[in-house]
JSON list of C-alpha atoms in Angstrom, two decimals:
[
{"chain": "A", "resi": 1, "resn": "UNK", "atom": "CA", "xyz": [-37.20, 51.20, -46.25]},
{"chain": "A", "resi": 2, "resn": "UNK", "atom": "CA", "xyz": [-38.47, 47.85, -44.68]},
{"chain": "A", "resi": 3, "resn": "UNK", "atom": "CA", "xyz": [-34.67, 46.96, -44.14]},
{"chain": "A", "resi": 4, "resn": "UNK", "atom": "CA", "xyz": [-34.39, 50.54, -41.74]},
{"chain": "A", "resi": 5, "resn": "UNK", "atom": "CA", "xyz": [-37.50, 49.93, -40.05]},
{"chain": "A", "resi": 6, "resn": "UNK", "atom": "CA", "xyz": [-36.14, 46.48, -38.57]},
{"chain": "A", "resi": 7, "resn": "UNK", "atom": "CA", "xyz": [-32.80, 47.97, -37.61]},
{"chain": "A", "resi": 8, "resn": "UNK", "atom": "CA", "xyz": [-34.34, 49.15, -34.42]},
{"chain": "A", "resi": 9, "resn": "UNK", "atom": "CA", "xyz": [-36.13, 46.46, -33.42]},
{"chain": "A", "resi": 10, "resn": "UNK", "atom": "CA", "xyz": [-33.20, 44.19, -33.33]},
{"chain": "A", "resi": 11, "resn": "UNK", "atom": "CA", "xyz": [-31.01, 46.82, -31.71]},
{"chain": "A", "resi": 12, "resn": "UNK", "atom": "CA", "xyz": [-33.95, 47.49, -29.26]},
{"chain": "A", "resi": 13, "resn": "UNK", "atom": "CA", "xyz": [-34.51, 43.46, -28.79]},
{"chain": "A", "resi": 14, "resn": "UNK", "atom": "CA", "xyz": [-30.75, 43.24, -28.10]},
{"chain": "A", "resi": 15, "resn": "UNK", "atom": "CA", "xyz": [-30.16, 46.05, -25.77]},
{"chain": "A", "resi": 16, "resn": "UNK", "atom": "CA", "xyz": [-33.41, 44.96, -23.91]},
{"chain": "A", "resi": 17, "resn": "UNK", "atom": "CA", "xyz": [-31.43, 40.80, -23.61]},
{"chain": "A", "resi": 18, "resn": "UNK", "atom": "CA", "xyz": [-28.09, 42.91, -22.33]},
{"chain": "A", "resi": 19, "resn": "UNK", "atom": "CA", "xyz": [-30.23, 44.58, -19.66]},
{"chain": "A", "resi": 20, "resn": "UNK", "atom": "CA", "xyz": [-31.35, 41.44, -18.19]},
{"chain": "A", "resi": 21, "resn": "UNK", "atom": "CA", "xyz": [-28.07, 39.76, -18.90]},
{"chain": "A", "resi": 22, "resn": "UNK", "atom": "CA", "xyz": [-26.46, 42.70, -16.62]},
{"chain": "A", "resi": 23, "resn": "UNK", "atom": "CA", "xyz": [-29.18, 42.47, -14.27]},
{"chain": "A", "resi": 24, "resn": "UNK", "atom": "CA", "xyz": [-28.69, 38.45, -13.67]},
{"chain": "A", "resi": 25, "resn": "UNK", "atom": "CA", "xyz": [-24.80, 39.08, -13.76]},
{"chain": "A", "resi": 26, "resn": "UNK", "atom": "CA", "xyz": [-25.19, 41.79, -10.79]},
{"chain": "A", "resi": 27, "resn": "UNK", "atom": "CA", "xyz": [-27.10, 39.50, -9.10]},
{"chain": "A", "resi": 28, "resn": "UNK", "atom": "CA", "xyz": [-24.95, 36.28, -9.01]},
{"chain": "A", "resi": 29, "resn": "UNK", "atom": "CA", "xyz": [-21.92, 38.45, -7.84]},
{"chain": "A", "resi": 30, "resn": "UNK", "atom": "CA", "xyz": [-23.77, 40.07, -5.34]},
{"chain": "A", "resi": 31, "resn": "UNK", "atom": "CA", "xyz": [-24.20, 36.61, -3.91]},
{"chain": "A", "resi": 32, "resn": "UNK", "atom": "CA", "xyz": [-20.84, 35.41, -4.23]},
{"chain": "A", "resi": 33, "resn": "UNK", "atom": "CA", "xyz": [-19.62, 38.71, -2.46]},
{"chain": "A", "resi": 34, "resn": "UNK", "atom": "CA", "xyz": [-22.27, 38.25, 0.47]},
{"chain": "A", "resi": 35, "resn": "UNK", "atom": "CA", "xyz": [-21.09, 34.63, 0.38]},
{"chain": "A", "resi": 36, "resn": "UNK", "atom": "CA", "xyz": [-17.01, 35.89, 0.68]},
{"chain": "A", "resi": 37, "resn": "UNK", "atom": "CA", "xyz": [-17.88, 38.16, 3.52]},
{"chain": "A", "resi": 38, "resn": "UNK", "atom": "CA", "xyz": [-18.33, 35.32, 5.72]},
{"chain": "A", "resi": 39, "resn": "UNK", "atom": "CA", "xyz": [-15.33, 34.06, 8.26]},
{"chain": "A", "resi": 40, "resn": "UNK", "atom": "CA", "xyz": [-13.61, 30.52, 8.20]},
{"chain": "A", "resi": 41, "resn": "UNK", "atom": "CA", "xyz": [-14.55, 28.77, 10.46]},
{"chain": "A", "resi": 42, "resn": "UNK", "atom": "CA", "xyz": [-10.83, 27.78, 11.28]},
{"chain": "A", "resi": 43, "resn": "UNK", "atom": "CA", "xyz": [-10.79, 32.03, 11.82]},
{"chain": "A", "resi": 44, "resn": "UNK", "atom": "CA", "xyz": [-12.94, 31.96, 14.93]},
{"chain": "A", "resi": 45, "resn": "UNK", "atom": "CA", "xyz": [-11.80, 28.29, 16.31]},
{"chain": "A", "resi": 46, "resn": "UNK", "atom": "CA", "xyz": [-15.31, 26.99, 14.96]},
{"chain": "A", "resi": 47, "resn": "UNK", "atom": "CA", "xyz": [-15.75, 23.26, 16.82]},
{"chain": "A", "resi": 48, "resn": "UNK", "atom": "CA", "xyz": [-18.40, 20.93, 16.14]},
{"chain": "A", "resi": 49, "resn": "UNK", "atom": "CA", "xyz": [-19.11, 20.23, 19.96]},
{"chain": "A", "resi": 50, "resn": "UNK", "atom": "CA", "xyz": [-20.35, 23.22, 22.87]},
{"chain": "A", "resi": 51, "resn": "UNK", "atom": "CA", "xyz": [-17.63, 24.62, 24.63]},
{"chain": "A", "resi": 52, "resn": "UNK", "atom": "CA", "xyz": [-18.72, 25.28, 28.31]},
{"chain": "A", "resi": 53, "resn": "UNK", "atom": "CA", "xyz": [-22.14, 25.78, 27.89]},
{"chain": "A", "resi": 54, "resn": "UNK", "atom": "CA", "xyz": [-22.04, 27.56, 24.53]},
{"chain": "A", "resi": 55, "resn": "UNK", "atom": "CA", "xyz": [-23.57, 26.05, 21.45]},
{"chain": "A", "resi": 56, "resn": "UNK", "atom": "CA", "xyz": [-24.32, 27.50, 17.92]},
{"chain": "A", "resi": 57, "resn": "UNK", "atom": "CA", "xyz": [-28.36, 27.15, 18.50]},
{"chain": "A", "resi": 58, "resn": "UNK", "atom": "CA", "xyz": [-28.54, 29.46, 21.41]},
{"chain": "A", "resi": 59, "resn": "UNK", "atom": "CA", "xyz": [-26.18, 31.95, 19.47]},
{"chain": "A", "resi": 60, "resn": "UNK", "atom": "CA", "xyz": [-27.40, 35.41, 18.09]},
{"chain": "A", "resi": 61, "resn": "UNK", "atom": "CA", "xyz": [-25.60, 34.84, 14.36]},
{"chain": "A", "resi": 62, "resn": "UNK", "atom": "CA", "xyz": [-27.09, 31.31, 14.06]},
{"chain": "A", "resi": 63, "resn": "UNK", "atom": "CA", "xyz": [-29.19, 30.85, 11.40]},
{"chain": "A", "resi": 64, "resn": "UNK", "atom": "CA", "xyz": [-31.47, 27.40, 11.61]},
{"chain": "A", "resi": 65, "resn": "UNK", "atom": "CA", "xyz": [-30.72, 24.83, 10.07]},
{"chain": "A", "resi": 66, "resn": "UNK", "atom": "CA", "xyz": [-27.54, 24.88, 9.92]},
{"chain": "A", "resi": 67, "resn": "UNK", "atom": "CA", "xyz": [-26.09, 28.07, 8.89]},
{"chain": "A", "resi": 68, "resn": "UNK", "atom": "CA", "xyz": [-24.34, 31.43, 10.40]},
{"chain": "A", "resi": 69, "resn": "UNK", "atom": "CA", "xyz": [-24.35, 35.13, 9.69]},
{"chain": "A", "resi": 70, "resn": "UNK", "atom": "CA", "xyz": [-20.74, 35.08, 10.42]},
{"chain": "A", "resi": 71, "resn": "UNK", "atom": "CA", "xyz": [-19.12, 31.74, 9.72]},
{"chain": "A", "resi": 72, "resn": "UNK", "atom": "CA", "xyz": [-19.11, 30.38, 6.11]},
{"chain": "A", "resi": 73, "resn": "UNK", "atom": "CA", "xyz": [-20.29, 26.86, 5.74]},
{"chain": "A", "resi": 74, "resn": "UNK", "atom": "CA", "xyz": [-22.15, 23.97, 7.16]},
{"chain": "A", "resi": 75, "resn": "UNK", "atom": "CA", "xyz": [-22.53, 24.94, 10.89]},
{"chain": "A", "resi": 76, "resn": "UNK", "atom": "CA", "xyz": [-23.92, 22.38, 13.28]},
{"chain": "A", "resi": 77, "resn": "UNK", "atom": "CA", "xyz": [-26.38, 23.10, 16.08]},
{"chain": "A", "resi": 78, "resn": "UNK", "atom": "CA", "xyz": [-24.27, 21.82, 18.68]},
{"chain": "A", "resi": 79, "resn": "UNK", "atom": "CA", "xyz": [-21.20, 23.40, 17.49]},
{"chain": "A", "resi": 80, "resn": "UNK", "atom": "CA", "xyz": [-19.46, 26.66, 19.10]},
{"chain": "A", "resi": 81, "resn": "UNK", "atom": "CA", "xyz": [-16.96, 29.47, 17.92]},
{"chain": "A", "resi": 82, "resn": "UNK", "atom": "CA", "xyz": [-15.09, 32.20, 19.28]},
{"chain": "A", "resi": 83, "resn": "UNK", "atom": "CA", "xyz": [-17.62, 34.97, 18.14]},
{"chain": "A", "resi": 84, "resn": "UNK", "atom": "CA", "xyz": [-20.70, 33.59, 20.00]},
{"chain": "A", "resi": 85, "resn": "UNK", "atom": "CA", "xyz": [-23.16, 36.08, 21.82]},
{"chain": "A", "resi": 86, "resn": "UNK", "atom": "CA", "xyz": [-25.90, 34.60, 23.47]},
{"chain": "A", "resi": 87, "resn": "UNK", "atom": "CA", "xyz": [-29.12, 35.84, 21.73]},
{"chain": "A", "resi": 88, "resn": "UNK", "atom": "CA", "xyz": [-31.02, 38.35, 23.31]}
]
């Protein structure tokens, strides 16, 4: 009867590891789809230099340091794309 009785607690102990295995797993692909909904930034003619005015830091989608809600990758202050909207 001792045998039954740890049956399950190991079946409870592993379901309970699979549950946070699952939860971990949803949460790295999560990020890698948030990360894959992002544009190249040879998709919006991203430059790393202002184009008439324009400049990443006074964009709406820029995210300081150097980042954009938009445009995958390393984006630089001073840069500009084709989907820039001054910020509001």
């Amino acid at each position: 009867m001792t045998h039954n009785r740890r049956k399950p607690q190991a079946r409870r102990a592993f379901l309970q590891r699979a549950g946070l295995q699952a939860a971990g797993l949803v949460t790295l692909v999560t990020a890698a789809a948030r990360a894959q909904d992002k544009l190249a930034p040879e998709m919006v003619m991203y430059q790393d230099q202002p184009k008439d005015g324009q400049k990443c830091s006074t964009c709406l989608h820029f995210q300081a340091p150097n980042a954009c809600a938009i445009v995958s990758g390393n984006i630089s202050p001073e840069g500009w794309c084709a989907v820039w909207a001054a910020k509001g």
